[in-house]
Amino acid sequence: MSSVKFLLPVGVLSLAGCVTANPRAQLPALQSQLSSRVDAPVAWPITAEEREQTDASVRDLLSRDLTVESAVKIALLNNRSLRATFEELGLSQADLAAATRLSNPTLSAQLRWPQHAPRGPDAEFALTAPLLESILLPLRRRLVEEQVAQTQRRIAYDVLALVAEVRAAAYGVLAQQEIVLRLSELAQATTAAADLAHRQFEAGNIARLNLAEAEAGAQQAHLEVMQAAAEARSARERLSRWLGLTGEQTHWRLAGELPPLPANDSSGPGLEALAIRERLDLAATWSQVATAAAALKQRLQTRYLPGTVDLGIDTERNPDGSRVTGPRLDLQLPIFDQGQPEIARLAGRLRQAQAGAEALAADIGSEVRSACDRVTAARATAEYFQTTLLPQRRLILQEMLLHYNAMQRSPYEILLAKEQLQTTERASVEARREYWLAHTELERAVGGRLPDAHP
């Protein structure tokens, strides 16, 4: 006997179509989602030639002094964890390609010989494929397309998270470089004070206690320089790690200083609504809700359908040489299982996805409010240093020099005023660093660029 079951009418097949399995088919859509949020393009080198081109671009960027923006470009080109994340795009594209294709037909054959005459063989051949699968193919494709879109949004969010980490690490390096400079200047001032104290002690003008205090201040200042230099090296290594650099590549130089505070900040209540619209991880979570709802709806609509529907033609060649041919229909009847366990599981997943999306939306609102508070506080502190403390310390040093020239102040008082100014300058750098870290965190919480311009 031979059984042939047709996959699907040609018209339905033409509507279903086949999707390419090219792993980078979804990359343009991902880049489109990121274009309004990140200036630098993302790269996903797969072949050896593409990797060499990417490495050449990284070497070109490293040949010049880095900036915060060029560091972001290097990370998007060279971060290995990001490349591993991009492979999920290829996996989701493979799932989509599989969802648009029918299962391959199964060919089976068997030969049997009767016990009595006629002695000719009874031959049976079967070419089978599920018909129900072909009918449900468009529904399955829509579900997988939604899953692909969910993967795109999640990966795009990972890209933005990487950009935020790189910016924060770069600001940390710039700040630490300035702090080392300020502490070095402070160490020079305390060393000068210690030298002066030593000469005065030799001349018998001060006590040993005064000399010891001056030397201890110089030693403490040098220790702080050493500690700050170690923190600067740690900050550099942290940034190198985000950039995916190793070996000789880590000998880069990040030029410049922390940028000044922008003219104004966008930290108003409208940012919460903006974050709800822009956060790609939230969009991915709501896509998961939509996918779970569609899967539940599809299963409810098909719960009473047969498990399989096989339609074809049977042909049998009997031992006497006669042949019988006719249509054949095989059904798996839903008698014992109408899909109740699967429906309960899908309903639970839908409720779980909805609760997760609502929880994430609430968390995003809290993140934005906290980040806004941090930006506001950091800005107020940094502005207070710039408008009040630093001008006051500079004025004190200026007046102290005038009194020193008039023989009314001692050299120790001049050195002390310089120390206090340099200490305030260091604290001012730390305040600006805190502001830009808060600003970066607010951008991450909102899900993209803030309405105010970048420095």
Coordinates of C-alpha atoms in Angstrom, one line a residue:
M1 CA 0.0 0.0 0.0
S2 CA 1.3 3.5 -0.8
S3 CA 0.1 6.7 1.0
V4 CA 0.8 10.2 -0.3
K5 CA -0.4 13.2 1.8
F6 CA -0.1 16.6 0.3
L7 CA 1.5 19.4 2.4
L8 CA -0.7 22.3 1.5
P9 CA -2.4 23.8 -1.6
V10 CA 0.0 25.7 -3.7
G11 CA -1.8 29.0 -3.0
V12 CA -1.4 28.7 0.7
L13 CA 2.2 27.8 0.3
S14 CA 2.8 31.0 -1.7
L15 CA 1.2 33.1 1.0
A16 CA 3.3 31.6 3.7
G17 CA 6.6 32.2 2.0
C18 CA 10.0 31.4 3.4
V19 CA 12.2 33.7 5.4
T20 CA 16.0 33.8 5.0
A21 CA 18.2 32.2 7.7
N22 CA 20.8 34.9 7.3
P23 CA 21.8 35.7 10.9
R24 CA 22.2 39.4 10.2
A25 CA 18.8 39.8 8.6
Q26 CA 17.5 41.6 11.7
L27 CA 20.5 43.9 12.1
P28 CA 19.2 46.8 10.0
A29 CA 16.0 46.9 12.2
L30 CA 18.2 46.9 15.3
Q31 CA 20.3 49.7 14.0
S32 CA 17.2 51.7 13.1
Q33 CA 16.0 51.4 16.7
L34 CA 19.3 52.7 18.0
S35 CA 19.9 55.5 15.4
S36 CA 18.0 58.1 17.4
R37 CA 19.7 57.1 20.7
V38 CA 23.3 56.5 19.8
D39 CA 25.5 58.4 17.3
A40 CA 27.9 55.5 16.7
P41 CA 26.8 52.5 14.5
V42 CA 27.0 49.0 15.9
A43 CA 29.1 46.3 14.3
W44 CA 28.7 42.6 14.1
P45 CA 31.6 41.1 12.3
I46 CA 31.2 37.4 11.5
T47 CA 33.7 36.5 8.8
A48 CA 37.5 36.8 9.2
E49 CA 37.6 39.6 6.7
E50 CA 34.9 41.6 8.6
R51 CA 36.7 41.1 11.8
E52 CA 39.9 42.4 10.3
Q53 CA 38.1 45.5 9.0
T54 CA 36.6 46.1 12.5
D55 CA 40.1 45.6 14.1
A56 CA 41.5 48.2 11.7
S57 CA 38.8 50.7 12.6
V58 CA 39.6 50.1 16.3
R59 CA 43.3 50.6 15.7
D60 CA 42.6 53.8 13.8
L61 CA 40.5 55.2 16.7
L62 CA 43.2 54.2 19.2
S63 CA 45.9 55.9 17.2
R64 CA 44.5 59.2 18.3
D65 CA 43.6 60.7 21.7
L66 CA 40.3 59.2 22.9
T67 CA 37.2 61.2 23.8
V68 CA 34.1 59.9 25.5
E69 CA 32.4 59.6 22.1
S70 CA 35.2 57.8 20.4
A71 CA 35.3 55.4 23.4
V72 CA 31.7 54.6 22.8
K73 CA 32.5 53.9 19.1
I74 CA 35.3 51.5 20.1
A75 CA 33.0 49.6 22.5
L76 CA 30.3 49.2 19.9
L77 CA 32.9 47.9 17.5
N78 CA 35.0 45.7 19.8
N79 CA 33.1 44.6 22.9
R80 CA 33.1 40.8 22.8
S81 CA 30.2 40.4 25.1
L82 CA 28.1 42.6 22.8
R83 CA 29.1 40.4 19.9
A84 CA 27.9 37.3 21.8
T85 CA 24.6 39.1 22.5
F86 CA 24.2 39.8 18.8
E87 CA 24.3 36.1 18.1
E88 CA 20.9 35.9 19.7
L89 CA 19.7 37.9 16.7
G90 CA 20.9 35.1 14.5
L91 CA 19.2 32.5 16.7
S92 CA 15.9 34.3 16.6
Q93 CA 16.2 34.7 12.8
A94 CA 16.8 31.0 12.6
D95 CA 13.7 30.4 14.6
L96 CA 11.7 32.7 12.3
A97 CA 13.1 30.9 9.2
A98 CA 12.1 27.5 10.8
A99 CA 8.6 28.9 11.5
T100 CA 8.0 29.6 7.8
R101 CA 8.9 26.1 6.7
L102 CA 6.9 23.0 6.8
S103 CA 8.2 19.8 8.2
N104 CA 9.9 17.5 5.7
P105 CA 7.7 14.7 4.4
T106 CA 8.3 11.2 5.7
L107 CA 8.9 8.3 3.2
S108 CA 8.3 4.8 4.5
A109 CA 8.2 1.4 2.7
Q110 CA 7.6 -2.2 3.5
L111 CA 7.3 -5.5 1.7
R112 CA 5.2 -8.5 2.8
W113 CA 4.7 -12.0 1.3
P114 CA 1.4 -13.9 1.8
Q115 CA 1.4 -17.4 3.4
H116 CA -0.7 -18.8 0.6
A117 CA -0.9 -18.3 -3.2
P118 CA -0.7 -16.1 -4.9
R119 CA 2.9 -15.7 -3.7
G120 CA 3.6 -12.2 -5.1
P121 CA 4.8 -9.5 -2.7
D122 CA 2.4 -7.0 -1.1
A123 CA 4.2 -3.6 -1.4
E124 CA 3.4 -0.6 0.8
F125 CA 4.8 2.8 0.4
A126 CA 3.9 6.0 2.3
L127 CA 4.9 9.6 1.8
T128 CA 3.3 11.6 4.7
A129 CA 3.3 15.1 5.9
P130 CA 1.0 16.9 8.5
L131 CA -1.7 19.0 6.9
L132 CA -2.7 20.8 10.1
E133 CA 0.7 22.2 10.5
S134 CA 0.5 23.8 7.1
I135 CA -2.9 25.3 8.0
L136 CA -1.5 26.8 11.2
L137 CA 1.7 28.0 9.6
P138 CA 0.7 31.7 9.3
L139 CA -0.3 31.8 13.0
R140 CA 2.9 30.2 14.1
R141 CA 4.9 32.7 11.9
R142 CA 3.2 35.7 13.6
L143 CA 4.0 34.4 17.0
V144 CA 7.7 33.9 16.1
E145 CA 7.8 37.3 14.4
E146 CA 6.7 38.9 17.7
Q147 CA 9.4 36.9 19.6
V148 CA 12.0 38.2 17.1
A149 CA 10.9 41.8 17.7
Q150 CA 11.1 41.2 21.4
T151 CA 14.7 39.9 21.0
Q152 CA 15.6 43.1 18.9
R153 CA 14.3 45.4 21.7
R154 CA 16.1 43.5 24.4
I155 CA 19.4 43.5 22.5
A156 CA 19.0 47.2 21.7
Y157 CA 18.5 47.9 25.4
D158 CA 21.7 45.9 26.1
V159 CA 23.5 48.1 23.6
L160 CA 22.3 51.3 25.4
A161 CA 23.3 49.8 28.7
L162 CA 26.8 49.2 27.3
V163 CA 27.0 52.8 26.1
A164 CA 26.0 54.1 29.6
E165 CA 28.7 51.9 31.2
V166 CA 31.3 53.2 28.8
R167 CA 30.3 56.8 29.4
A168 CA 30.4 56.4 33.1
A169 CA 33.8 54.7 33.0
A170 CA 35.2 57.4 30.7
Y171 CA 33.9 60.1 33.0
G172 CA 35.6 58.3 35.9
V173 CA 38.9 58.2 34.1
L174 CA 38.7 61.9 33.2
A175 CA 37.9 62.8 36.8
Q176 CA 40.6 60.6 38.3
Q177 CA 43.2 62.2 35.9
E178 CA 42.2 65.6 37.2
I179 CA 42.3 64.5 40.8
V180 CA 45.8 63.1 40.4
L181 CA 46.9 66.5 38.9
R182 CA 45.3 68.4 41.8
L183 CA 46.8 66.1 44.4
S184 CA 50.3 66.4 42.7
E185 CA 50.1 70.1 42.9
L186 CA 49.0 69.8 46.6
A187 CA 51.9 67.5 47.2
Q188 CA 54.3 70.0 45.7
A189 CA 52.9 72.7 48.0
T190 CA 53.3 70.5 51.1
T191 CA 56.8 69.5 50.1
A192 CA 57.7 73.2 49.8
A193 CA 56.3 73.8 53.2
A194 CA 58.3 70.9 54.6
D195 CA 61.4 72.2 53.0
L196 CA 60.9 75.6 54.5
A197 CA 60.2 74.1 57.9
H198 CA 63.4 72.1 57.7
R199 CA 65.5 75.2 56.9
Q200 CA 63.8 77.1 59.7
F201 CA 64.4 74.2 62.1
E202 CA 68.1 74.2 61.1
A203 CA 68.2 77.9 61.8
G204 CA 66.6 77.3 65.2
N205 CA 63.4 79.3 64.4
I206 CA 60.9 76.5 64.9
A207 CA 60.5 73.6 67.2
R208 CA 60.9 69.9 66.2
L209 CA 57.2 69.5 66.6
N210 CA 56.5 72.1 63.9
L211 CA 59.0 70.3 61.6
A212 CA 57.4 66.9 62.2
E213 CA 53.9 68.3 61.5
A214 CA 55.1 69.8 58.2
E215 CA 56.9 66.6 57.1
A216 CA 53.8 64.5 58.1
G217 CA 51.6 66.8 55.9
A218 CA 54.0 66.3 52.9
Q219 CA 54.1 62.5 53.4
Q220 CA 50.3 62.4 53.7
A221 CA 50.0 64.4 50.5
H222 CA 52.4 62.0 48.6
L223 CA 50.4 59.0 49.9
E224 CA 47.2 60.5 48.6
V225 CA 48.9 61.0 45.2
M226 CA 49.9 57.3 45.2
Q227 CA 46.4 56.2 46.1
A228 CA 44.8 58.4 43.5
A229 CA 47.2 57.2 40.8
A230 CA 46.3 53.6 41.7
E231 CA 42.6 54.5 41.4
A232 CA 43.3 56.1 38.0
R233 CA 44.9 52.9 36.8
S234 CA 41.9 50.9 38.0
A235 CA 39.6 53.4 36.2
R236 CA 41.6 53.0 33.0
E237 CA 41.4 49.2 33.3
R238 CA 37.7 49.3 33.8
L239 CA 37.2 51.4 30.7
S240 CA 39.6 49.1 28.7
R241 CA 37.5 46.1 29.8
W242 CA 34.3 47.8 28.4
L243 CA 36.1 48.7 25.2
G244 CA 37.3 45.1 24.8
L245 CA 41.0 46.0 24.7
T246 CA 43.9 43.8 25.6
G247 CA 47.6 43.9 25.7
E248 CA 49.2 46.8 23.9
Q249 CA 45.8 48.2 23.0
T250 CA 45.4 49.3 26.6
H251 CA 48.0 52.0 26.2
W252 CA 45.5 54.6 25.1
R253 CA 45.2 58.2 26.3
L254 CA 41.9 59.8 27.1
A255 CA 42.3 63.6 26.5
G256 CA 40.7 66.6 28.0
E257 CA 38.8 67.1 31.3
L258 CA 35.4 66.5 32.5
P259 CA 32.9 68.6 30.5
P260 CA 31.4 71.6 32.2
L261 CA 27.8 71.5 33.4
P262 CA 25.2 72.0 30.7
A263 CA 23.2 75.2 30.7
N264 CA 20.2 73.3 32.0
D265 CA 18.9 69.8 32.7
S266 CA 15.8 67.9 31.6
S267 CA 14.9 66.4 34.9
G268 CA 11.2 67.3 35.1
P269 CA 8.2 65.0 35.6
G270 CA 7.8 64.5 31.9
L271 CA 10.8 62.1 31.9
E272 CA 8.8 59.3 33.5
A273 CA 6.3 59.3 30.6
L274 CA 9.2 59.5 28.2
A275 CA 10.9 56.5 29.8
I276 CA 7.7 54.5 29.6
R277 CA 7.6 55.3 25.9
E278 CA 11.3 54.9 25.2
R279 CA 12.6 52.1 27.4
L280 CA 13.3 49.2 25.0
D281 CA 13.4 46.6 27.8
L282 CA 9.8 47.6 28.7
A283 CA 8.8 47.4 25.1
A284 CA 10.4 43.9 25.0
T285 CA 8.4 42.9 28.1
W286 CA 5.1 44.1 26.6
S287 CA 6.0 42.2 23.4
Q288 CA 6.3 39.1 25.6
V289 CA 2.8 39.8 27.0
A290 CA 1.5 40.1 23.4
T291 CA 3.2 36.9 22.4
A292 CA 1.7 35.0 25.5
A293 CA -1.7 36.4 24.7
A294 CA -1.6 35.4 21.1
A295 CA -0.3 31.9 22.0
L296 CA -3.2 31.4 24.5
K297 CA -5.8 32.7 21.9
Q298 CA -4.4 30.3 19.3
R299 CA -4.5 27.4 21.6
L300 CA -8.1 28.2 22.7
Q301 CA -9.2 28.4 19.1
T302 CA -7.6 25.1 18.2
R303 CA -8.2 23.1 21.3
Y304 CA -10.9 20.9 19.7
L305 CA -9.1 20.4 16.4
P306 CA -7.5 17.0 15.8
G307 CA -3.9 16.7 17.0
T308 CA -2.9 15.8 13.5
V309 CA -4.7 15.9 10.1
D310 CA -3.1 13.8 7.4
L311 CA -4.7 13.8 4.0
G312 CA -3.5 11.9 1.0
I313 CA -3.9 9.1 -1.5
D314 CA -3.6 5.4 -0.7
T315 CA -2.5 2.9 -3.3
E316 CA -2.1 -0.8 -2.6
R317 CA -0.7 -3.5 -4.9
N318 CA -2.0 -6.9 -3.9
P319 CA -0.1 -10.2 -4.4
D320 CA -2.3 -11.1 -7.4
G321 CA -1.2 -7.9 -9.2
S322 CA -4.4 -5.9 -8.7
R323 CA -4.2 -2.3 -7.3
V324 CA -6.7 -0.4 -5.2
T325 CA -6.4 3.4 -5.0
G326 CA -8.4 6.0 -3.1
P327 CA -8.2 9.0 -0.7
R328 CA -7.1 8.6 2.9
L329 CA -7.7 10.7 6.0
D330 CA -5.9 10.2 9.3
L331 CA -7.0 12.1 12.4
Q332 CA -5.7 12.2 15.9
L333 CA -8.9 12.7 17.8
P334 CA -8.9 15.0 20.9
I335 CA -10.8 12.6 23.2
F336 CA -8.5 12.3 26.2
D337 CA -6.7 15.6 26.0
Q338 CA -8.4 18.8 24.7
G339 CA -5.4 20.9 25.7
Q340 CA -6.4 21.8 29.2
P341 CA -2.9 21.5 30.8
E342 CA -1.4 23.5 28.0
I343 CA -4.1 26.2 28.1
A344 CA -3.6 26.5 31.9
R345 CA 0.2 26.8 31.4
L346 CA -0.3 29.5 28.7
A347 CA -2.7 31.4 30.8
G348 CA -0.3 31.3 33.7
R349 CA 2.5 32.6 31.5
L350 CA 0.3 35.4 30.3
R351 CA -0.5 36.5 33.8
Q352 CA 3.2 36.2 34.7
A353 CA 4.2 38.3 31.7
Q354 CA 1.6 41.0 32.6
A355 CA 2.7 41.2 36.2
G356 CA 6.3 41.4 35.1
A357 CA 5.6 44.2 32.7
E358 CA 3.6 46.2 35.3
A359 CA 6.4 45.6 37.8
L360 CA 9.1 46.8 35.4
A361 CA 7.0 49.9 34.5
A362 CA 6.8 50.8 38.2
D363 CA 10.5 50.2 38.7
I364 CA 11.3 52.4 35.7
G365 CA 9.3 55.2 37.2
S366 CA 11.2 54.8 40.5
E367 CA 14.5 54.7 38.6
V368 CA 13.8 57.9 36.7
R369 CA 12.7 59.7 39.9
S370 CA 15.8 58.6 41.8
A371 CA 18.1 59.5 38.9
C372 CA 16.4 62.9 38.6
D373 CA 16.9 63.5 42.3
R374 CA 20.6 62.5 42.0
V375 CA 21.1 64.8 39.0
T376 CA 19.5 67.7 40.8
A377 CA 21.5 67.2 44.0
A378 CA 24.8 66.6 42.0
R379 CA 24.2 69.7 40.0
A380 CA 23.5 71.8 43.0
T381 CA 26.7 70.6 44.7
A382 CA 28.9 71.2 41.6
E383 CA 27.4 74.6 41.0
Y384 CA 28.0 75.5 44.7
F385 CA 31.7 74.7 44.3
Q386 CA 31.9 76.7 41.1
T387 CA 30.0 79.8 42.2
T388 CA 30.8 79.9 45.9
L389 CA 33.6 77.7 47.4
L390 CA 36.2 78.0 44.6
P391 CA 35.8 81.8 44.1
Q392 CA 36.1 82.2 47.9
R393 CA 39.2 80.1 48.1
R394 CA 40.8 81.9 45.2
L395 CA 40.0 85.2 46.8
I396 CA 41.5 84.1 50.1
L397 CA 44.7 83.1 48.4
Q398 CA 44.8 86.4 46.4
E399 CA 44.4 88.4 49.6
M400 CA 46.9 86.3 51.5
L401 CA 49.5 87.1 48.8
L402 CA 48.8 90.8 49.1
H403 CA 49.2 90.6 52.9
Y404 CA 52.4 88.5 52.5
N405 CA 53.9 91.1 50.2
A406 CA 53.1 93.6 52.9
M407 CA 55.0 91.4 55.4
Q408 CA 51.7 90.7 57.3
R409 CA 51.5 87.0 56.6
S410 CA 53.9 84.1 56.9
P411 CA 54.9 81.7 54.1
Y412 CA 53.2 78.9 56.0
E413 CA 49.9 80.8 55.7
I414 CA 50.4 81.2 51.9
L415 CA 51.1 77.4 51.6
L416 CA 48.1 76.6 53.7
A417 CA 45.8 78.8 51.5
K418 CA 47.2 77.0 48.4
E419 CA 46.5 73.6 50.0
Q420 CA 43.0 74.6 50.9
L421 CA 42.4 75.9 47.3
Q422 CA 43.7 72.7 45.8
T423 CA 41.7 70.5 48.2
T424 CA 38.6 72.5 47.2
E425 CA 39.5 72.1 43.5
R426 CA 39.7 68.3 44.0
A427 CA 36.3 68.2 45.7
S428 CA 34.9 70.3 42.8
V429 CA 36.2 67.7 40.3
E430 CA 34.6 64.9 42.3
A431 CA 31.3 66.9 42.3
R432 CA 31.4 67.3 38.5
R433 CA 32.2 63.6 38.2
E434 CA 29.2 62.8 40.3
Y435 CA 27.0 65.0 38.2
W436 CA 28.0 63.3 34.9
L437 CA 27.7 59.9 36.4
A438 CA 24.2 60.9 37.5
H439 CA 23.4 62.3 34.1
T440 CA 24.5 59.0 32.5
E441 CA 22.4 57.0 34.9
L442 CA 19.4 59.3 34.1
E443 CA 19.9 58.6 30.4
R444 CA 20.0 54.9 31.0
A445 CA 16.9 55.1 33.1
V446 CA 15.0 57.1 30.4
G447 CA 16.2 54.8 27.7
G448 CA 18.0 57.2 25.4
R449 CA 19.1 60.7 24.9
L450 CA 17.7 63.3 27.2
P451 CA 16.1 66.4 25.6
D452 CA 19.1 68.5 26.6
A453 CA 22.1 68.2 24.4
H454 CA 25.2 66.2 25.1
P455 CA 28.5 67.9 25.9

